[in-house]
Amino acid sequence: MAEQEMTEEQVKALQEKLKKMSPEELKEFQKQQCIFCKIAAGQVASKKIYEDDRCIAILDINPANPGHVLLMPKEHYAIMPMMPEELLGHLARIAKGLSHVLLNSLKTEGTNIFIANGTAAGQRSQHFMIHIIPRKENDKVGIEIVSGKFDEKKINEAAKAISDRISGKELAKAETKEEKKAEENRKEKEEAEEKGEEEKKEETKKEIGLDDIARLFK
Amino acid sequence: MTDCYFCEILKGKVKAHKIYEDENTVVIAHPEPAVPGHLLIFPKTHHTIFELMPDSEAEHLFNLANKMSMAVFEALHAKGTNMIVQNGAAAGQEIPHFAMHIIPRNENDGLELLWEPRQLNEEEMSTVELKLKEGCKNIGKIPVPEKKAEAKKTEAKEEKKEPGKAEKKRENYLIKQLERMP
């Protein structure tokens, strides 16, 4: 979609309008703006290869490889966490089927299933989708997961933070917050000695909710 | 399977930082992560590739991946997550046991996971479209055994019908013959 230039006043008016909208109205508004909703509704032409009552699969017009498929729900969801479990399960099943078709029909040697949540992860559309990309040996498609070099301590801390979050220990965090702060301070000092930049990153970390992520796509 | 890294972890022969475990699935911290917080989700049953996984396991794994991704967002204050399956050696799969990567992302984190977009001509696109459309007709129809039973039933019905059809044909033939008579 070509973005039309708006005057500052128009932008302000739009922002005000968005603020006043109820979640339902907002969803409807996003839908109206979303190219993939139009494709799903058949209002915009696409190379559709699969469709059922809940989802649609089309060919990516700028594929990583010939046969690059985009699978998406017909209903508008900006990001994955907003989707109901049942629908996500359905997409998983269809993604598996599509991957199988790519292997069979195009004689590919493998597939990548790729999901991006948030612009930082490379999500470019405001409509949740699963990429299914056919792969061949040495095709030079740049989806490579390269191990980085990190301090083992850092790796373990991240892993612990995630498992704490999952096991609900997060709730009991309030008590240990002070301890953590002390620890963080110590860490920051250490990092500052090594790199000044690292510290900045720590500071810019803010609490980010799902709504904030979704908001990126308005 | 003895040589499978994930199966070894399940057996407790190889140490791993387990994040979560349920009846069917395990989540571990990647031992050599792309960034800290990089997770691996895999089914407990040894399936080499996605296609060999039962639907129910695939559904569960995707939903669990979604929850893990949310935990990554919240616990690490990540600005995004990537979920990647490397299905087959050509797609970068290194361990012959299906797994999904969950990678926390931040702006300018230095990770390069995106592809170079290509432009195909109309003919190439249409050829691929036709091939895939044909293949997609079978999605969701292959592994259901009940439907096969139904198919057999209908076949049986058709066989029963056939003698009837033959009779009708004969009747028609006779009628036609009658009509031809002067």
Coordinates of C-alpha atoms in Angstrom, one line a residue:
Chain A
M1 CA 0.0 0.0 0.0
A2 CA 1.3 3.4 -0.9
E3 CA 1.4 5.6 2.0
Q4 CA -0.3 8.9 1.3
E5 CA 1.3 11.9 2.8
M6 CA -0.7 13.5 5.5
T7 CA -0.5 16.9 7.0
E8 CA 0.4 17.2 10.7
E9 CA -3.2 18.1 11.5
Q10 CA -4.5 15.1 9.7
V11 CA -2.1 12.8 11.6
K12 CA -3.2 14.3 14.8
A13 CA -6.9 14.0 13.9
L14 CA -6.3 10.3 13.0
Q15 CA -4.4 9.6 16.3
E16 CA -7.3 11.2 18.2
K17 CA -9.8 9.1 16.3
L18 CA -7.8 5.9 17.0
K19 CA -7.6 6.7 20.7
K20 CA -11.4 7.1 20.9
M21 CA -12.1 3.8 19.1
S22 CA -13.2 0.8 21.0
P23 CA -11.2 -2.4 20.5
E24 CA -13.9 -3.7 18.1
E25 CA -13.8 -0.5 16.1
L26 CA -10.1 -0.6 16.1
K27 CA -10.0 -4.1 14.7
E28 CA -12.5 -3.1 12.0
F29 CA -10.3 -0.1 11.2
Q30 CA -7.2 -2.2 10.9
K31 CA -9.1 -4.6 8.7
Q32 CA -10.1 -1.9 6.3
Q33 CA -6.5 -0.8 6.0
C34 CA -5.1 -4.4 5.6
I35 CA -4.2 -5.6 2.2
F36 CA -4.2 -9.3 3.3
C37 CA -7.8 -8.9 4.6
K38 CA -8.7 -7.7 1.1
I39 CA -6.9 -10.7 -0.5
A40 CA -8.6 -13.1 1.9
A41 CA -12.0 -11.5 1.0
G42 CA -11.1 -11.8 -2.7
Q43 CA -11.2 -8.1 -3.2
V44 CA -7.5 -8.0 -4.3
A45 CA -6.1 -10.5 -6.8
S46 CA -3.6 -13.0 -5.6
K47 CA -2.1 -16.4 -6.5
K48 CA -4.2 -18.4 -4.2
I49 CA -3.2 -22.0 -3.8
Y50 CA -5.2 -23.1 -0.8
E51 CA -8.3 -21.9 1.0
D52 CA -10.7 -23.1 3.6
D53 CA -13.2 -21.5 5.9
R54 CA -10.6 -20.2 8.3
C55 CA -7.4 -19.6 6.3
I56 CA -5.9 -18.9 3.0
A57 CA -2.5 -19.7 1.4
I58 CA -1.0 -17.5 -1.4
L59 CA 2.3 -17.2 -3.2
D60 CA 4.6 -14.5 -2.0
I61 CA 5.0 -12.0 -4.8
N62 CA 8.6 -11.4 -3.7
P63 CA 9.6 -15.0 -2.9
A64 CA 12.8 -16.2 -1.3
N65 CA 12.5 -19.1 -3.6
P66 CA 9.9 -20.2 -6.2
G67 CA 7.0 -21.6 -4.3
H68 CA 7.3 -19.4 -1.2
V69 CA 3.9 -19.6 0.4
L70 CA 2.2 -17.3 2.9
L71 CA -0.4 -19.0 5.1
M72 CA -2.7 -16.6 7.0
P73 CA -5.9 -16.6 8.9
K74 CA -8.8 -15.0 7.1
E75 CA -9.6 -13.1 10.3
H76 CA -7.4 -10.1 11.0
Y77 CA -4.8 -10.7 13.8
A78 CA -1.8 -8.4 13.9
I79 CA 0.3 -10.8 15.9
M80 CA 0.4 -14.5 16.9
P81 CA -0.4 -14.1 20.6
M82 CA -3.8 -12.6 19.7
M83 CA -4.9 -15.7 17.9
P84 CA -7.2 -18.3 19.5
E85 CA -5.5 -21.6 20.2
E86 CA -7.8 -23.6 18.0
L87 CA -7.1 -21.4 15.0
L88 CA -3.4 -21.5 15.5
G89 CA -3.7 -25.3 15.8
H90 CA -5.5 -25.3 12.5
L91 CA -2.8 -23.2 10.8
A92 CA -0.1 -25.6 12.2
R93 CA -2.0 -28.5 10.6
I94 CA -2.3 -26.7 7.2
A95 CA 1.3 -25.5 7.4
K96 CA 2.4 -29.1 7.7
G97 CA 0.2 -30.0 4.7
L98 CA 1.6 -27.1 2.6
S99 CA 5.2 -28.1 3.5
H100 CA 4.4 -31.6 2.4
V101 CA 3.0 -30.3 -0.9
L102 CA 6.1 -28.2 -1.5
L103 CA 8.3 -31.3 -1.0
N104 CA 6.2 -33.3 -3.3
S105 CA 5.0 -31.0 -6.1
L106 CA 8.2 -28.9 -6.4
K107 CA 10.7 -31.6 -5.6
T108 CA 12.3 -29.4 -3.0
E109 CA 14.8 -30.9 -0.5
G110 CA 13.5 -29.1 2.6
T111 CA 11.3 -26.3 3.9
N112 CA 11.7 -23.4 6.3
I113 CA 8.7 -22.5 8.4
F114 CA 9.3 -18.9 9.4
I115 CA 7.2 -16.7 11.7
A116 CA 8.1 -13.1 12.6
N117 CA 6.5 -11.5 15.6
G118 CA 7.1 -7.7 15.6
T119 CA 8.9 -5.4 13.3
A120 CA 12.2 -6.1 15.1
A121 CA 11.8 -9.7 13.9
G122 CA 11.2 -8.6 10.4
Q123 CA 7.4 -8.7 10.4
R124 CA 6.4 -6.4 7.5
S125 CA 2.7 -6.9 7.3
Q126 CA 0.1 -6.0 9.8
H127 CA -1.6 -9.4 9.3
F128 CA -0.2 -12.5 11.0
M129 CA 1.2 -15.0 8.6
I130 CA 3.4 -18.1 8.4
H131 CA 6.0 -18.2 5.7
I132 CA 6.7 -21.6 4.2
I133 CA 9.8 -21.5 2.1
P134 CA 11.0 -24.3 -0.2
R135 CA 14.7 -25.0 0.1
K136 CA 17.3 -26.7 -2.0
E137 CA 20.9 -27.4 -1.2
N138 CA 23.1 -24.3 -1.6
D139 CA 20.2 -22.1 -2.7
K140 CA 21.7 -19.2 -0.8
V141 CA 18.5 -18.2 0.9
G142 CA 19.7 -16.3 3.9
I143 CA 17.8 -18.0 6.6
E144 CA 20.7 -19.2 8.7
I145 CA 20.8 -19.4 12.4
V146 CA 24.3 -18.6 13.4
S147 CA 25.5 -19.2 16.9
G148 CA 26.8 -16.1 18.6
K149 CA 29.5 -15.8 21.1
F150 CA 28.2 -15.0 24.5
D151 CA 29.2 -15.2 28.1
E152 CA 27.7 -18.4 29.6
K153 CA 26.5 -16.3 32.5
K154 CA 24.4 -14.2 30.1
I155 CA 22.9 -17.3 28.4
N156 CA 22.0 -18.8 31.7
E157 CA 20.4 -15.7 33.0
A158 CA 18.2 -15.3 30.0
A159 CA 17.2 -18.9 30.2
K160 CA 16.4 -18.6 33.9
A161 CA 14.3 -15.4 33.3
I162 CA 12.2 -17.3 30.8
S163 CA 11.7 -20.4 32.9
D164 CA 10.9 -18.2 35.9
R165 CA 8.3 -16.4 33.8
I166 CA 6.7 -19.7 32.8
S167 CA 6.7 -21.4 36.1
G168 CA 5.1 -18.3 37.7
K169 CA 8.0 -17.4 39.9
E170 CA 7.6 -14.0 38.4
L171 CA 4.9 -13.4 40.9
A172 CA 7.2 -13.8 43.8
K173 CA 9.7 -11.5 42.2
A174 CA 8.6 -8.5 44.2
E175 CA 10.5 -9.7 47.2
T176 CA 13.7 -10.4 45.4
K177 CA 13.6 -7.2 43.3
E178 CA 16.0 -5.4 45.5
E179 CA 18.5 -8.2 45.3
K180 CA 18.1 -8.2 41.6
K181 CA 18.7 -4.5 41.4
A182 CA 21.9 -4.9 43.3
E183 CA 22.9 -7.6 41.0
E184 CA 22.0 -5.5 38.0
N185 CA 24.0 -2.6 39.3
R186 CA 27.0 -4.9 39.6
K187 CA 26.4 -6.2 36.2
E188 CA 26.2 -2.7 34.7
K189 CA 29.5 -1.7 36.3
E190 CA 31.1 -4.8 34.8
E191 CA 29.7 -4.1 31.4
A192 CA 30.6 -0.4 31.6
E193 CA 34.1 -1.5 32.0
E194 CA 33.9 -3.6 29.0
K195 CA 31.7 -1.6 26.7
G196 CA 29.8 1.6 27.1
E197 CA 27.2 0.6 24.6
E198 CA 26.0 -2.4 26.4
E199 CA 24.9 -0.3 29.2
K200 CA 22.8 1.9 27.0
K201 CA 20.9 -1.2 25.8
E202 CA 20.1 -2.1 29.3
E203 CA 18.6 1.3 29.9
T204 CA 16.4 1.3 26.9
K205 CA 14.8 -2.0 27.9
K206 CA 11.3 -1.2 28.9
E207 CA 8.3 -3.2 29.8
I208 CA 6.6 -4.0 26.5
G209 CA 3.2 -5.4 26.4
L210 CA 1.4 -7.3 23.6
D211 CA -0.6 -4.2 22.8
D212 CA 2.5 -2.3 22.2
I213 CA 3.7 -4.8 19.7
A214 CA 0.3 -4.8 18.0
R215 CA 0.3 -1.0 18.0
L216 CA 3.4 -1.0 15.8
F217 CA 1.2 -2.1 12.9
K218 CA -1.5 0.6 13.1
Chain B
M1 CA 17.6 -43.8 18.4
T2 CA 20.9 -43.4 20.1
D3 CA 22.6 -40.8 18.0
C4 CA 19.9 -38.2 18.2
Y5 CA 20.9 -35.2 20.4
F6 CA 17.3 -34.5 21.5
C7 CA 16.6 -38.1 22.3
E8 CA 19.8 -38.2 24.4
I9 CA 18.6 -35.2 26.3
L10 CA 15.3 -36.9 27.0
K11 CA 17.1 -40.0 28.3
G12 CA 19.1 -37.7 30.5
K13 CA 22.4 -38.7 28.8
V14 CA 23.1 -35.2 27.7
K15 CA 22.7 -32.2 30.0
A16 CA 20.5 -29.4 28.8
H17 CA 18.9 -26.4 30.4
K18 CA 15.2 -27.4 30.4
I19 CA 12.8 -24.6 30.4
Y20 CA 9.6 -26.5 30.2
E21 CA 8.3 -30.0 29.8
D22 CA 4.9 -31.6 29.4
E23 CA 3.6 -35.0 28.2
N24 CA 4.6 -34.5 24.6
T25 CA 7.0 -31.7 24.3
V26 CA 10.2 -30.3 25.8
V27 CA 11.6 -26.8 25.6
I28 CA 15.3 -26.2 26.2
A29 CA 17.6 -23.2 26.1
H30 CA 19.8 -23.6 22.9
P31 CA 23.3 -24.6 24.1
E32 CA 24.8 -22.5 21.3
P33 CA 22.3 -19.7 20.9
A34 CA 22.1 -17.0 18.2
V35 CA 21.3 -14.7 21.1
P36 CA 20.7 -15.3 24.8
G37 CA 17.2 -16.6 25.3
H38 CA 17.2 -18.6 22.1
L39 CA 14.9 -21.6 22.7
L40 CA 14.3 -25.0 21.1
I41 CA 11.0 -26.8 21.2
F42 CA 10.8 -30.4 20.2
P43 CA 8.4 -33.3 20.5
K44 CA 9.4 -36.1 22.8
T45 CA 8.6 -38.6 20.1
H46 CA 11.4 -38.9 17.5
H47 CA 10.0 -37.5 14.3
T48 CA 12.8 -36.5 11.8
I49 CA 10.7 -34.0 9.9
F50 CA 7.5 -32.0 10.2
E51 CA 5.6 -34.1 7.8
L52 CA 6.0 -37.2 10.0
M53 CA 4.5 -35.6 13.0
P54 CA 0.9 -36.3 13.9
D55 CA -1.5 -33.3 13.6
S56 CA -2.3 -33.2 17.2
E57 CA 1.4 -32.9 18.2
A58 CA 1.9 -30.2 15.6
E59 CA -1.0 -28.2 16.9
H60 CA 0.2 -28.5 20.5
L61 CA 3.7 -27.6 19.5
F62 CA 2.7 -24.4 17.7
N63 CA 0.5 -23.3 20.6
L64 CA 3.3 -24.0 23.1
A65 CA 5.7 -22.1 20.9
N66 CA 3.3 -19.1 21.0
K67 CA 3.3 -19.2 24.8
M68 CA 7.1 -19.5 24.9
S69 CA 7.3 -16.5 22.5
M70 CA 5.1 -14.5 24.9
A71 CA 7.3 -15.5 27.8
V72 CA 10.3 -14.4 25.9
F73 CA 8.7 -11.0 25.2
E74 CA 7.9 -10.5 28.8
A75 CA 10.9 -12.0 30.5
L76 CA 13.6 -10.5 28.3
H77 CA 11.7 -7.4 27.2
A78 CA 12.3 -8.5 23.6
K79 CA 10.9 -6.3 20.8
G80 CA 10.1 -9.3 18.7
T81 CA 10.6 -13.1 18.2
N82 CA 11.3 -15.3 15.3
M83 CA 10.0 -18.8 15.1
I84 CA 11.9 -20.9 12.6
V85 CA 11.7 -24.5 11.6
Q86 CA 14.5 -26.0 9.6
N87 CA 12.8 -28.9 7.9
G88 CA 15.3 -31.0 6.1
A89 CA 19.1 -30.7 5.8
A90 CA 18.8 -28.4 2.8
A91 CA 16.8 -26.0 5.0
G92 CA 19.6 -26.0 7.6
Q93 CA 18.4 -28.8 9.9
E94 CA 21.3 -30.3 11.8
I95 CA 19.7 -32.7 14.2
P96 CA 17.4 -35.4 12.7
H97 CA 14.6 -34.6 15.2
F98 CA 12.0 -32.0 14.4
A99 CA 12.4 -28.8 16.4
M100 CA 11.3 -25.2 16.3
H101 CA 13.6 -22.3 17.2
I102 CA 12.3 -19.3 19.1
I103 CA 14.7 -16.4 18.9
P104 CA 14.3 -13.2 20.8
R105 CA 14.8 -10.1 18.7
N106 CA 15.6 -6.5 19.2
E107 CA 16.2 -3.6 16.8
N108 CA 19.8 -3.8 15.5
D109 CA 20.6 -7.0 17.2
G110 CA 22.9 -8.0 14.3
L111 CA 21.0 -11.1 13.4
E112 CA 20.5 -11.7 9.7
L113 CA 17.6 -14.1 9.3
L114 CA 15.8 -12.6 6.4
W115 CA 16.1 -13.6 2.8
E116 CA 16.7 -11.6 -0.3
P117 CA 13.4 -11.1 -2.1
R118 CA 13.3 -12.4 -5.6
Q119 CA 11.3 -11.3 -8.6
L120 CA 9.9 -14.1 -10.8
N121 CA 8.3 -13.6 -14.1
E122 CA 4.6 -14.2 -14.6
E123 CA 5.2 -17.5 -16.3
E124 CA 7.3 -18.9 -13.5
M125 CA 4.8 -17.8 -10.9
S126 CA 1.9 -19.3 -12.8
T127 CA 3.7 -22.7 -13.3
V128 CA 4.4 -22.8 -9.5
E129 CA 0.8 -21.8 -8.8
L130 CA -0.6 -24.6 -10.9
K131 CA 1.6 -27.2 -9.4
L132 CA 0.9 -26.2 -5.9
K133 CA -2.8 -25.8 -6.4
E134 CA -3.0 -29.3 -7.7
G135 CA -1.0 -30.6 -4.7
C136 CA -3.0 -28.6 -2.2
K137 CA -6.2 -30.5 -3.2
N138 CA -5.1 -33.3 -0.9
I139 CA -4.4 -31.2 2.2
G140 CA -6.2 -32.5 5.1
K141 CA -7.5 -35.5 3.2
I142 CA -4.6 -37.9 3.3
P143 CA -4.2 -39.3 6.8
V144 CA -7.8 -39.7 7.9
P145 CA -8.6 -43.5 8.0
E146 CA -12.4 -43.0 8.4
K147 CA -12.6 -41.4 5.1
K148 CA -11.0 -44.3 3.5
A149 CA -13.6 -46.6 5.0
E150 CA -16.2 -44.2 3.6
A151 CA -14.6 -44.4 0.2
K152 CA -14.8 -48.2 0.3
K153 CA -18.4 -48.1 1.2
T154 CA -19.2 -45.8 -1.7
E155 CA -17.3 -48.1 -4.0
A156 CA -19.3 -51.0 -2.8
K157 CA -22.5 -49.1 -3.4
E158 CA -21.4 -48.3 -6.9
E159 CA -20.8 -51.9 -7.6
K160 CA -24.3 -52.7 -6.4
K161 CA -25.7 -50.0 -8.6
E162 CA -24.0 -51.2 -11.7
P163 CA -26.2 -54.2 -12.4
G164 CA -29.1 -51.9 -12.1
K165 CA -27.5 -49.5 -14.6
A166 CA -26.9 -52.4 -17.0
E167 CA -30.6 -53.4 -16.8
K168 CA -31.6 -49.8 -17.5
K169 CA -29.3 -49.7 -20.4
R170 CA -30.7 -52.9 -21.7
E171 CA -34.2 -51.5 -21.3
N172 CA -33.2 -48.4 -23.1
Y173 CA -31.7 -50.4 -25.8
L174 CA -34.8 -52.5 -26.1
I175 CA -37.0 -49.4 -26.1
K176 CA -34.8 -47.9 -28.7
Q177 CA -35.1 -51.0 -30.8
L178 CA -38.8 -50.9 -30.3
E179 CA -38.8 -47.3 -31.5
R180 CA -36.9 -48.2 -34.5
M181 CA -39.4 -50.8 -35.6
P182 CA -41.6 -49.5 -38.3

